[in-house]
Amino acid sequence: MTANPSIQDTSSRRTSFLGKGLEVRRGLLAWAFIVPITLVHLVVVVGPGISGLYYALTDWSGIGKAEFIGLGNFVELFTEDLNFRAAFRHNLFWMAFFLTVPMIMALSAASLLAQIRRGAMVIRSMFYLPYVLPSIVSAFTWSMLLNPSLGIGAALDKIGIKGLDHPWLGDFRTALASIAFADNWHWWGFLSILFLTAMQAIPVDLYDAAKMDGANRWQQFRNVTLPGIRPTILFMLLMTAIWSFLAFDYVWILTQGGPSGASELVSSHLYKQAFLRFEAGYAAAIGLTVSLMAGCIVGGFTILRRRGWEI
Amino acid sequence: MIHRLFGQRENLAPNYIILGLLCAFAVIPILILGFNSLKSNLELGENSVGFPRQFQWSNYPDAWEQGGFAVTMTNSVIFVVGTVTGVVVLGGMAAYALARLNPRGSNLYMIYMLSLSTIPFWLYAVPLFILWKNLSLLNTRFGLIVIYIALNSPFAIFLLRSFLVKFPPDFEDAARVDGATEVQVLTKVVLPIMWPGLLTVALVVALGVWGEFQIALIFMQEDEKMPLTTSYFNFMRRFSRDWSLTAAGAIMMILPVLIIFMGLQRRFVEGLTQGGLK
């Protein structure tokens, strides 16, 4: 957050005509306004966040006294817990999927949509629609549509298109990808509207100049659109990378990590440890590990930026 | 040259074909959900994705009854109203103070807020659960609403603050010169200015809470206090073979959202686009 020059101006102007005493009183009033929500934050996020750092170093069921075991949880996590290792691999797949598939879909949709006028508003709303649905509804819809005997596959089978009546969510080879597909269904359209909004801020002159130089549509996209919305793309790539370590809803609703751990994500693994097996200390260690990974991504991003990469 | 620039219209047919396919991908699943909610289970067996041949409207009252929607919908409304009120009032106060009253350290506070909103939920989920258990806030409506308020307010403060900063404070100063107290300035001058921003925040927060799943799953485990989402999760697993029933339940859950979406589309799109970047 950089200081906004207009705020600075008004504040100095005010001091001059409000006087010192009033200024102090308004400062107090300001903090009286800020304190309530800050307290709520401290209690819900910051306090537990800090105590989580300690719990991660303990063996604790959540009741009674926590036993300090140093880095024991992390040793177990990285050397013995094969489920965590598998879950971590699945999260990497998840990240790779969401850094590519929705990005490509959204970029193509947005650039195609930016060129048309008639019907653009209707198409926009349609793209947007899945995003406003609760995750439970979109997940349920896809569990229905991906069912081998009653879903799309079965319907296509009846009209002669064979081979799609596969138990997508029940087969350990396809479960994770199917869940990612369902999650992406509600996500890509929203992403395309974000990109479209960014594209609409690109000056039209740039396109006119490119056309003047004889650029075709691909060249315009490559040399005008992409550089124009670069900050938005990079920001969304960064957020996607962070969010992919937090994904939970779709996995939990559709498979709960199954069949036999084939779609386990770090978050569902953590949920099971904490709330089904009551390993509070161990779950806190997983939470800390995930957060550190997300932190590393942000850190790497910031370092690259400092080094002069234009991102 | 001019002819090439203005005379030749680009061929937009490929655009419409691809966009049409993408629209179909986005909308058809929702349509099928609606179709299936009106079929009998028997029909669903042979006609699983098509238009219903016979409308079985009774699926809706049945789902309403068996899924306990009267109770869970009330719960969801309570969570939405409680959270929206808390976020709008507490977040609005903080945003006003940060944008207008220029307390010392307000920039530092914004940085604090920004970093706070990037802390992953899973870092504090377990300790928060234990804390809530010790404070007897687990499985209480108040406890869940407090969590929702905390998690939604950074976005609200950012949006409302940047909304206020766009307006010059001249009206407020004029009111002060006329002898208005700070409270009067707030209610008579600032509130009307902030109104559109508050409405956007309310809409985005309401949508988020209405569909929220994972926090409710952890912090609200008593059936009669569950929101729609987690109670529907149990309903869906209990009636996993009775899809016309569960589809009807899903439609009832999204109907309020769809109606509001149609009515307030522009604000929705604006708010969510900003909210998505929180």
Coordinates of C-alpha atoms in Angstrom, one line a residue:
Chain A
M1 CA 0.0 0.0 0.0
T2 CA 1.6 3.2 -1.1
A3 CA 0.4 6.4 0.5
N4 CA -2.2 8.1 -1.6
P5 CA -1.2 11.7 -2.3
S6 CA -4.7 13.0 -2.0
I7 CA -5.0 11.7 1.5
Q8 CA -1.9 13.5 2.5
D9 CA -3.1 16.8 1.1
T10 CA -6.5 16.7 2.9
S11 CA -4.9 15.7 6.2
S12 CA -2.6 18.7 6.2
R13 CA -5.4 21.0 5.2
R14 CA -7.6 19.7 8.0
T15 CA -5.0 20.2 10.7
S16 CA -4.8 23.8 9.8
F17 CA -8.4 24.5 10.4
L18 CA -9.4 21.9 12.9
G19 CA -6.8 22.7 15.5
K20 CA -4.6 20.4 17.5
G21 CA -7.1 19.2 20.2
L22 CA -9.7 18.2 17.7
E23 CA -7.0 16.3 15.7
V24 CA -6.1 14.2 18.7
R25 CA -9.8 13.5 19.4
R26 CA -10.3 12.3 15.9
G27 CA -7.2 10.1 16.1
L28 CA -8.8 8.4 19.2
L29 CA -12.1 8.1 17.4
A30 CA -10.3 6.5 14.5
W31 CA -8.7 3.8 16.6
A32 CA -12.0 3.3 18.4
F33 CA -13.4 2.4 15.0
I34 CA -10.6 0.2 14.0
V35 CA -10.2 -1.8 17.3
P36 CA -13.4 -3.9 17.2
I37 CA -12.7 -5.7 13.9
T38 CA -9.0 -6.0 14.8
L39 CA -9.9 -7.8 18.0
V40 CA -12.1 -10.2 16.0
H41 CA -9.1 -10.9 13.7
L42 CA -6.7 -11.3 16.5
V43 CA -8.9 -13.9 18.2
V44 CA -9.8 -15.9 15.1
V45 CA -6.7 -15.7 12.9
V46 CA -3.6 -14.3 14.5
G47 CA -3.9 -15.9 18.0
P48 CA -4.6 -19.4 16.7
G49 CA -2.0 -19.0 14.0
I50 CA 0.7 -18.3 16.5
S51 CA -0.4 -21.1 18.9
G52 CA -0.5 -23.4 15.8
L53 CA 3.3 -22.8 15.6
Y54 CA 3.6 -24.3 19.1
Y55 CA 1.1 -27.1 18.7
A56 CA 3.0 -28.3 15.6
L57 CA 5.9 -29.1 17.9
T58 CA 3.7 -31.2 20.3
D59 CA 2.1 -34.6 20.5
W60 CA -1.5 -33.7 21.4
S61 CA -4.9 -35.1 21.0
G62 CA -6.6 -31.7 21.6
I63 CA -7.6 -32.6 25.1
G64 CA -5.4 -32.4 28.2
K65 CA -1.8 -31.5 28.2
A66 CA 0.2 -31.1 25.0
E67 CA 3.5 -33.0 25.1
F68 CA 6.5 -31.1 23.6
I69 CA 8.3 -33.4 21.1
G70 CA 10.3 -30.8 19.1
L71 CA 10.4 -31.6 15.4
G72 CA 9.0 -35.1 15.9
N73 CA 5.9 -34.4 13.9
F74 CA 7.9 -33.1 10.9
V75 CA 10.2 -36.1 11.0
E76 CA 7.2 -38.4 10.9
L77 CA 5.6 -36.3 8.2
F78 CA 8.6 -36.4 5.8
T79 CA 10.0 -39.8 6.5
E80 CA 7.1 -42.1 7.5
D81 CA 3.8 -40.7 6.4
L82 CA 3.4 -42.2 2.9
N83 CA -0.2 -40.8 2.7
F84 CA 1.2 -37.3 3.1
R85 CA 3.7 -37.9 0.4
A86 CA 1.0 -39.1 -1.9
A87 CA -1.2 -36.2 -1.0
F88 CA 1.6 -33.8 -1.6
R89 CA 2.1 -35.3 -5.1
H90 CA -1.6 -34.9 -5.8
N91 CA -1.4 -31.2 -4.7
L92 CA 1.4 -30.7 -7.3
F93 CA -0.8 -32.3 -9.9
W94 CA -3.6 -30.0 -8.8
M95 CA -1.4 -27.0 -9.1
A96 CA -0.2 -27.9 -12.5
F97 CA -3.7 -28.5 -13.6
F98 CA -5.0 -25.1 -12.4
L99 CA -2.0 -23.2 -13.6
T100 CA -2.7 -24.4 -17.2
V101 CA -6.2 -25.6 -18.0
P102 CA -8.4 -22.8 -16.6
M103 CA -5.8 -20.2 -17.6
I104 CA -5.9 -21.3 -21.2
M105 CA -9.6 -21.6 -21.3
A106 CA -10.1 -18.2 -19.6
L107 CA -7.6 -16.5 -21.8
S108 CA -9.1 -17.8 -25.0
A109 CA -12.6 -17.1 -23.9
A110 CA -11.8 -13.6 -22.7
S111 CA -9.9 -12.6 -25.9
L112 CA -12.7 -14.0 -28.1
L113 CA -15.3 -12.2 -26.0
A114 CA -13.4 -8.9 -26.1
Q115 CA -13.8 -8.8 -29.9
I116 CA -17.6 -9.1 -30.0
R117 CA -20.4 -6.7 -29.0
R118 CA -23.7 -8.4 -29.8
G119 CA -24.6 -10.9 -27.1
A120 CA -21.5 -10.1 -25.1
M121 CA -23.4 -9.4 -21.9
V122 CA -25.4 -12.6 -22.1
I123 CA -22.3 -14.7 -22.7
R124 CA -20.6 -13.0 -19.8
S125 CA -23.4 -13.9 -17.5
M126 CA -23.4 -17.5 -18.6
F127 CA -19.6 -17.8 -18.0
Y128 CA -20.2 -16.3 -14.6
L129 CA -23.1 -18.5 -13.6
P130 CA -21.3 -21.6 -12.3
Y131 CA -19.1 -19.4 -10.1
V132 CA -22.0 -18.1 -8.0
L133 CA -23.2 -21.7 -7.1
P134 CA -22.2 -23.2 -3.8
S135 CA -19.4 -25.7 -4.1
I136 CA -21.7 -28.4 -2.8
V137 CA -24.1 -27.9 -5.6
S138 CA -21.6 -27.9 -8.4
A139 CA -19.9 -30.9 -6.9
F140 CA -23.2 -32.8 -6.6
T141 CA -24.1 -31.9 -10.1
W142 CA -20.8 -33.4 -11.4
S143 CA -21.1 -36.5 -9.2
M144 CA -24.4 -37.0 -11.0
L145 CA -23.1 -36.3 -14.5
L146 CA -19.9 -38.4 -14.1
N147 CA -21.8 -41.4 -12.8
P148 CA -21.2 -44.4 -15.1
S149 CA -24.7 -45.7 -15.2
L150 CA -26.8 -42.5 -15.0
G151 CA -24.5 -39.7 -16.2
I152 CA -23.5 -38.1 -19.5
G153 CA -21.3 -41.2 -20.3
A154 CA -24.3 -43.5 -20.1
A155 CA -26.5 -41.1 -22.2
L156 CA -23.8 -40.9 -24.9
D157 CA -23.4 -44.7 -24.8
K158 CA -27.1 -45.0 -25.6
I159 CA -26.8 -42.9 -28.7
G160 CA -23.7 -44.9 -29.8
I161 CA -20.8 -42.9 -28.4
K162 CA -19.0 -45.7 -26.5
G163 CA -16.4 -45.6 -23.8
L164 CA -17.4 -42.6 -21.7
D165 CA -19.5 -44.5 -19.2
H166 CA -16.5 -44.8 -17.0
P167 CA -16.7 -44.6 -13.2
W168 CA -14.7 -41.4 -13.3
L169 CA -14.8 -40.8 -9.6
G170 CA -14.5 -44.4 -8.5
D171 CA -11.5 -45.4 -10.6
F172 CA -8.2 -44.5 -8.8
R173 CA -6.6 -43.5 -12.1
T174 CA -9.2 -40.9 -13.0
A175 CA -10.6 -39.7 -9.6
L176 CA -8.3 -36.8 -9.0
A177 CA -8.4 -35.5 -12.5
S178 CA -12.2 -35.7 -12.5
I179 CA -12.4 -33.7 -9.3
A180 CA -10.1 -31.1 -10.7
F181 CA -12.3 -31.0 -13.8
A182 CA -15.4 -30.4 -11.7
D183 CA -13.7 -27.7 -9.6
N184 CA -12.5 -26.0 -12.8
W185 CA -16.0 -26.0 -14.2
H186 CA -17.0 -23.4 -11.6
W187 CA -13.7 -21.5 -11.8
W188 CA -12.6 -20.9 -15.4
G189 CA -15.6 -18.6 -16.3
F190 CA -14.9 -16.3 -13.4
L191 CA -11.3 -16.2 -14.4
S192 CA -12.2 -15.3 -17.9
I193 CA -14.3 -12.3 -16.7
L194 CA -11.3 -11.1 -14.6
F195 CA -9.1 -11.3 -17.8
L196 CA -11.8 -9.6 -19.9
T197 CA -12.0 -6.7 -17.4
A198 CA -8.2 -6.3 -17.6
M199 CA -8.4 -6.5 -21.5
Q200 CA -11.0 -3.8 -21.6
A201 CA -8.5 -1.4 -20.0
I202 CA -6.0 -1.8 -22.9
P203 CA -6.1 1.3 -25.1
V204 CA -7.8 0.7 -28.5
D205 CA -5.1 2.7 -30.3
L206 CA -2.6 -0.2 -29.6
Y207 CA -4.8 -2.6 -31.6
D208 CA -5.3 0.0 -34.4
A209 CA -1.6 0.4 -34.6
A210 CA -1.0 -3.3 -34.7
K211 CA -3.6 -3.7 -37.5
M212 CA -1.9 -0.9 -39.3
D213 CA 1.3 -2.9 -39.2
G214 CA -0.6 -5.8 -40.7
A215 CA -0.8 -7.9 -37.5
N216 CA -3.2 -10.8 -37.7
R217 CA -5.4 -11.8 -34.8
W218 CA -2.9 -14.1 -33.2
Q219 CA -0.2 -11.5 -33.5
Q220 CA -2.5 -9.0 -31.9
F221 CA -3.2 -11.4 -29.0
R222 CA 0.5 -12.2 -28.6
N223 CA 1.9 -8.7 -28.8
V224 CA -0.9 -6.4 -27.5
T225 CA -3.4 -8.4 -25.4
L226 CA -0.9 -10.6 -23.5
P227 CA 1.5 -7.8 -22.5
G228 CA -1.5 -5.6 -21.7
I229 CA -3.0 -7.9 -19.1
R230 CA 0.3 -9.4 -17.9
P231 CA 0.0 -8.1 -14.3
T232 CA -3.5 -9.7 -13.9
I233 CA -2.2 -13.0 -15.4
L234 CA 0.8 -13.1 -13.1
F235 CA -1.3 -12.2 -10.1
M236 CA -3.8 -14.9 -10.8
L237 CA -1.0 -17.5 -11.4
L238 CA 0.4 -16.6 -8.0
M239 CA -3.0 -16.8 -6.3
T240 CA -3.7 -20.1 -8.1
A241 CA -0.4 -21.5 -6.8
I242 CA -1.2 -20.6 -3.3
W243 CA -4.9 -21.7 -3.5
S244 CA -3.9 -25.1 -4.9
F245 CA -2.4 -26.0 -1.5
L246 CA -5.7 -25.1 0.2
A247 CA -8.2 -26.8 -2.0
F248 CA -10.6 -28.9 0.0
D249 CA -14.3 -28.7 -0.8
Y250 CA -14.5 -30.6 -4.1
V251 CA -12.3 -33.4 -2.9
W252 CA -14.2 -33.8 0.4
I253 CA -17.6 -33.7 -1.2
L254 CA -16.9 -36.0 -4.1
T255 CA -14.5 -38.7 -2.8
Q256 CA -13.1 -37.8 0.6
G257 CA -9.7 -38.7 -0.7
G258 CA -10.7 -42.0 -2.1
P259 CA -10.7 -44.5 -3.7
S260 CA -7.9 -45.8 -1.4
G261 CA -6.2 -42.4 -1.2
A262 CA -6.1 -41.8 -4.9
S263 CA -7.5 -38.3 -4.6
E264 CA -6.2 -37.4 -1.2
L265 CA -5.0 -33.8 -0.9
V266 CA -2.9 -32.3 1.9
S267 CA -6.0 -30.5 3.2
S268 CA -8.2 -33.7 3.3
H269 CA -5.3 -35.6 4.9
L270 CA -5.0 -32.8 7.5
Y271 CA -8.8 -32.8 8.1
K272 CA -8.8 -36.6 8.8
Q273 CA -5.8 -36.3 11.2
A274 CA -7.3 -33.4 13.1
F275 CA -11.0 -34.2 13.2
L276 CA -11.4 -37.9 12.7
R277 CA -8.2 -39.2 14.4
F278 CA -7.8 -36.3 16.9
E279 CA -4.1 -35.9 16.2
A280 CA -4.2 -32.1 16.8
G281 CA -0.4 -31.7 17.1
Y282 CA 0.3 -33.6 14.0
A283 CA -2.4 -31.8 12.0
A284 CA -1.0 -28.5 13.1
A285 CA 2.4 -29.6 11.8
I286 CA 0.7 -30.4 8.4
G287 CA -1.0 -27.0 8.4
L288 CA 2.3 -25.3 9.1
T289 CA 4.1 -27.2 6.3
V290 CA 1.4 -26.3 3.8
S291 CA 1.5 -22.7 4.9
L292 CA 5.3 -22.6 4.5
M293 CA 5.0 -24.0 1.0
A294 CA 2.5 -21.3 0.1
G295 CA 4.9 -18.8 1.8
C296 CA 7.8 -20.1 -0.3
I297 CA 5.8 -19.5 -3.5
V298 CA 5.1 -15.9 -2.5
G299 CA 8.7 -15.5 -1.4
G300 CA 10.0 -16.8 -4.7
F301 CA 7.7 -14.5 -6.6
T302 CA 8.8 -11.5 -4.6
I303 CA 12.5 -12.3 -5.0
L304 CA 12.2 -12.7 -8.8
R305 CA 10.4 -9.4 -8.8
R306 CA 13.2 -7.7 -6.8
R307 CA 15.8 -9.2 -9.2
G308 CA 14.2 -7.1 -11.9
W309 CA 12.0 -9.7 -13.6
E310 CA 9.1 -7.7 -14.8
I311 CA 6.4 -9.6 -12.9
Chain B
M1 CA -5.3 1.9 -46.5
I2 CA -8.4 3.4 -44.8
H3 CA -10.4 0.8 -46.6
R4 CA -8.4 -1.9 -45.0
L5 CA -8.7 -0.5 -41.6
F6 CA -12.4 0.4 -41.5
G7 CA -14.1 -1.2 -44.5
Q8 CA -13.2 -4.8 -43.9
R9 CA -15.1 -6.4 -41.0
E10 CA -13.4 -9.1 -39.2
N11 CA -15.0 -12.5 -39.4
L12 CA -16.5 -13.1 -36.0
A13 CA -18.2 -16.4 -36.7
P14 CA -15.4 -18.5 -35.1
N15 CA -15.7 -16.4 -32.0
Y16 CA -19.4 -17.1 -31.7
I17 CA -18.9 -20.8 -32.3
I18 CA -16.3 -21.3 -29.6
L19 CA -18.0 -18.9 -27.2
G20 CA -21.2 -20.8 -27.8
L21 CA -19.6 -24.1 -26.9
L22 CA -18.1 -22.7 -23.8
C23 CA -21.5 -21.3 -22.8
A24 CA -23.0 -24.7 -23.3
F25 CA -20.3 -26.2 -21.1
A26 CA -21.1 -23.7 -18.4
V27 CA -24.8 -23.8 -18.5
I28 CA -25.9 -27.3 -19.6
P29 CA -24.9 -29.0 -16.3
I30 CA -27.2 -26.6 -14.4
L31 CA -30.0 -27.2 -16.9
I32 CA -29.6 -31.0 -16.4
L33 CA -29.7 -30.5 -12.7
G34 CA -33.0 -28.7 -13.2
F35 CA -34.4 -31.3 -15.5
N36 CA -33.5 -34.1 -13.1
S37 CA -35.1 -32.4 -10.2
L38 CA -38.5 -32.8 -12.0
K39 CA -38.2 -36.5 -13.0
S40 CA -39.3 -39.6 -11.2
N41 CA -36.5 -41.9 -10.2
L42 CA -37.9 -44.4 -12.7
E43 CA -37.6 -41.9 -15.6
L44 CA -34.2 -40.8 -14.4
G45 CA -33.0 -44.4 -14.9
E46 CA -33.6 -44.3 -18.6
N47 CA -33.6 -40.6 -19.4
S48 CA -30.7 -39.3 -17.2
V49 CA -29.8 -36.0 -19.0
G50 CA -32.8 -35.1 -21.2
F51 CA -35.9 -32.9 -20.7
P52 CA -38.4 -34.6 -18.3
R53 CA -41.2 -36.4 -20.1
Q54 CA -43.4 -36.0 -17.0
F55 CA -43.0 -33.4 -14.4
Q56 CA -42.9 -34.8 -10.9
W57 CA -43.3 -31.6 -8.9
S58 CA -43.7 -33.5 -5.6
N59 CA -39.9 -33.9 -5.6
Y60 CA -39.7 -30.4 -4.2
P61 CA -41.9 -30.8 -1.1
D62 CA -40.4 -34.2 -0.5
A63 CA -36.9 -32.9 -0.6
W64 CA -37.9 -29.9 1.6
E65 CA -39.4 -32.3 4.1
Q66 CA -36.7 -35.0 4.1
G67 CA -33.8 -32.7 3.9
G68 CA -35.0 -30.6 6.8
F69 CA -34.8 -27.5 4.6
A70 CA -37.1 -25.4 6.7
V71 CA -34.5 -25.6 9.6
T72 CA -31.3 -25.4 7.6
M73 CA -32.4 -22.6 5.3
T74 CA -33.3 -20.6 8.4
N75 CA -29.9 -21.4 9.8
S76 CA -28.2 -20.2 6.6
V77 CA -30.2 -17.0 6.6
I78 CA -29.1 -16.4 10.2
F79 CA -25.5 -17.0 9.3
V80 CA -25.8 -14.7 6.2
V81 CA -27.5 -11.9 8.0
G82 CA -25.3 -12.1 11.1
T83 CA -22.1 -12.1 9.0
V84 CA -23.2 -9.4 6.6
T85 CA -24.2 -7.1 9.5
G86 CA -21.0 -7.7 11.4
V87 CA -18.8 -7.2 8.3
V88 CA -20.6 -4.1 7.1
V89 CA -20.8 -2.4 10.5
L90 CA -17.3 -3.3 11.9
G91 CA -15.6 -3.4 8.5
G92 CA -17.3 -0.2 7.5
M93 CA -16.2 1.6 10.6
A94 CA -12.6 0.6 10.2
A95 CA -12.7 1.5 6.5
Y96 CA -14.1 4.9 7.3
A97 CA -11.5 5.5 10.0
L98 CA -8.6 4.4 7.7
A99 CA -9.8 6.5 4.7
R100 CA -10.8 9.6 6.5
L101 CA -9.6 10.1 10.0
N102 CA -6.0 9.5 9.1
P103 CA -4.8 7.9 12.3
R104 CA -1.1 7.4 12.8
G105 CA 0.0 4.1 11.4
S106 CA -2.9 3.5 9.0
N107 CA -0.5 2.5 6.2
L108 CA 1.1 0.0 8.5
Y109 CA -2.4 -1.3 9.4
M110 CA -3.3 -1.9 5.8
I111 CA -0.1 -3.9 5.3
Y112 CA -1.0 -5.9 8.4
M113 CA -4.5 -6.5 6.9
L114 CA -3.0 -7.5 3.6
S115 CA -0.6 -10.1 5.1
L116 CA -3.4 -11.3 7.4
S117 CA -5.7 -12.1 4.5
T118 CA -3.0 -14.4 2.9
I119 CA -2.6 -16.6 6.0
P120 CA -3.8 -20.0 4.9
F121 CA -6.8 -21.3 6.8
W122 CA -5.2 -24.6 7.5
L123 CA -2.5 -23.0 9.6
Y124 CA -4.9 -21.9 12.3
A125 CA -7.9 -24.3 11.7
V126 CA -6.9 -26.8 14.4
P127 CA -5.9 -24.3 17.1
L128 CA -9.0 -22.3 16.4
F129 CA -11.1 -25.4 16.8
I130 CA -9.6 -26.1 20.2
L131 CA -10.0 -22.5 21.2
W132 CA -13.6 -22.5 20.2
K133 CA -14.1 -25.7 22.1
N134 CA -12.6 -24.2 25.2
L135 CA -14.7 -21.1 24.9
S136 CA -17.8 -23.2 24.3
L137 CA -18.3 -21.5 21.0
L138 CA -18.1 -24.7 19.0
N139 CA -21.5 -25.7 17.5
T140 CA -22.9 -22.2 18.3
R141 CA -24.3 -19.9 15.7
F142 CA -22.5 -16.9 17.3
G143 CA -19.1 -18.8 17.1
L144 CA -19.5 -19.6 13.4
I145 CA -20.6 -16.0 12.6
V146 CA -17.6 -14.6 14.4
I147 CA -15.3 -16.7 12.2
Y148 CA -17.1 -15.7 9.1
I149 CA -16.8 -12.0 10.1
A150 CA -13.1 -12.3 10.7
L151 CA -12.4 -14.0 7.4
N152 CA -14.6 -11.7 5.3
S153 CA -13.6 -8.4 6.7
P154 CA -10.2 -7.8 5.1
F155 CA -11.8 -7.8 1.7
A156 CA -14.5 -5.5 2.9
I157 CA -12.1 -3.1 4.5
F158 CA -10.0 -2.9 1.3
L159 CA -13.0 -2.4 -1.0
L160 CA -14.7 0.2 1.2
R161 CA -11.6 2.1 1.9
S162 CA -10.7 2.4 -1.7
F163 CA -14.3 3.3 -2.4
L164 CA -14.2 6.2 0.1
V165 CA -10.8 7.5 -1.0
K166 CA -12.2 8.2 -4.4
F167 CA -14.6 10.8 -3.0
P168 CA -13.1 14.1 -1.7
P169 CA -14.0 14.8 1.9
D170 CA -15.4 18.2 1.1
F171 CA -19.0 17.4 2.1
E172 CA -17.9 16.1 5.5
D173 CA -15.8 19.2 6.1
A174 CA -18.6 21.4 5.1
A175 CA -21.0 19.6 7.5
R176 CA -18.4 20.0 10.3
V177 CA -18.0 23.7 9.6
D178 CA -21.8 23.9 10.0
G179 CA -21.4 22.4 13.4
A180 CA -22.3 18.8 12.8
T181 CA -20.9 16.3 15.3
E182 CA -18.8 13.4 14.1
V183 CA -21.7 11.0 14.6
Q184 CA -23.9 13.2 12.5
V185 CA -21.2 13.5 9.8
L186 CA -21.0 9.7 9.8
T187 CA -24.8 9.0 9.5
K188 CA -25.9 12.0 7.4
V189 CA -23.0 12.4 5.0
V190 CA -20.7 9.4 4.9
L191 CA -23.3 6.7 5.0
P192 CA -25.1 7.8 1.9
I193 CA -21.8 8.1 0.0
M194 CA -20.7 4.7 1.1
W195 CA -24.0 3.0 0.3
P196 CA -23.2 1.5 -3.0
G197 CA -19.9 0.1 -1.7
L198 CA -21.7 -1.4 1.3
L199 CA -24.2 -3.0 -0.9
T200 CA -21.5 -4.6 -3.0
V201 CA -19.8 -5.9 0.1
A202 CA -23.0 -7.2 1.5
L203 CA -23.8 -9.1 -1.7
V204 CA -20.3 -10.7 -2.0
V205 CA -20.2 -11.7 1.7
A206 CA -23.8 -13.0 1.6
L207 CA -23.0 -15.2 -1.5
G208 CA -19.8 -16.5 0.2
V209 CA -21.5 -17.4 3.4
W210 CA -24.5 -19.0 1.7
G211 CA -22.3 -21.4 -0.1
E212 CA -19.6 -21.8 2.5
F213 CA -18.7 -25.5 3.2
Q214 CA -15.5 -26.3 4.9
I215 CA -15.6 -24.0 8.0
A216 CA -19.2 -25.0 8.6
L217 CA -18.2 -28.6 8.3
I218 CA -15.6 -28.2 11.1
F219 CA -17.3 -25.8 13.4
M220 CA -20.9 -26.8 13.2
Q221 CA -21.6 -30.4 13.8
E222 CA -25.1 -30.4 15.3
D223 CA -27.7 -31.3 12.8
E224 CA -30.3 -28.7 13.8
K225 CA -27.9 -25.8 13.6
M226 CA -26.2 -26.7 10.4
P227 CA -26.3 -24.4 7.3
L228 CA -27.7 -25.7 4.0
T229 CA -24.4 -26.7 2.6
T230 CA -23.2 -29.2 5.2
S231 CA -26.7 -30.4 6.0
Y232 CA -27.2 -31.0 2.2
F233 CA -23.9 -32.9 2.2
N234 CA -25.4 -35.4 4.7
F235 CA -28.7 -35.4 2.8
M236 CA -26.9 -36.2 -0.5
R237 CA -25.1 -39.1 1.1
R238 CA -28.2 -40.5 2.8
F239 CA -30.2 -40.4 -0.4
S240 CA -27.3 -41.1 -2.7
R241 CA -29.5 -43.3 -5.1
D242 CA -32.4 -40.9 -5.1
W243 CA -31.2 -38.3 -7.5
S244 CA -34.4 -36.6 -8.4
L245 CA -34.8 -35.8 -4.7
T246 CA -31.3 -34.6 -4.2
A247 CA -31.4 -32.6 -7.4
A248 CA -34.6 -30.9 -6.2
G249 CA -32.8 -30.0 -3.0
A250 CA -29.9 -28.5 -4.9
I251 CA -32.2 -26.4 -7.0
M252 CA -33.9 -25.1 -3.8
M253 CA -30.5 -24.1 -2.5
I254 CA -29.4 -22.2 -5.5
L255 CA -32.8 -20.6 -6.4
P256 CA -32.3 -17.5 -4.1
V257 CA -28.8 -17.1 -5.5
L258 CA -30.0 -17.3 -9.1
I259 CA -32.8 -14.8 -8.5
I260 CA -30.5 -12.3 -6.9
F261 CA -27.9 -12.9 -9.6
M262 CA -30.4 -12.1 -12.4
G263 CA -31.6 -9.0 -10.6
L264 CA -28.3 -7.5 -9.6
Q265 CA -26.0 -8.9 -12.2
R266 CA -23.9 -5.8 -12.7
R267 CA -23.1 -5.3 -9.1
F268 CA -22.5 -9.0 -8.7
V269 CA -20.0 -9.0 -11.4
E270 CA -18.2 -5.9 -10.2
G271 CA -18.2 -7.0 -6.6
L272 CA -17.0 -10.5 -7.3
T273 CA -14.3 -9.3 -9.7
Q274 CA -12.9 -7.1 -6.9
G275 CA -13.6 -9.7 -4.3
G276 CA -11.8 -12.4 -6.3
L277 CA -8.6 -10.3 -6.0
K278 CA -8.8 -10.1 -2.2

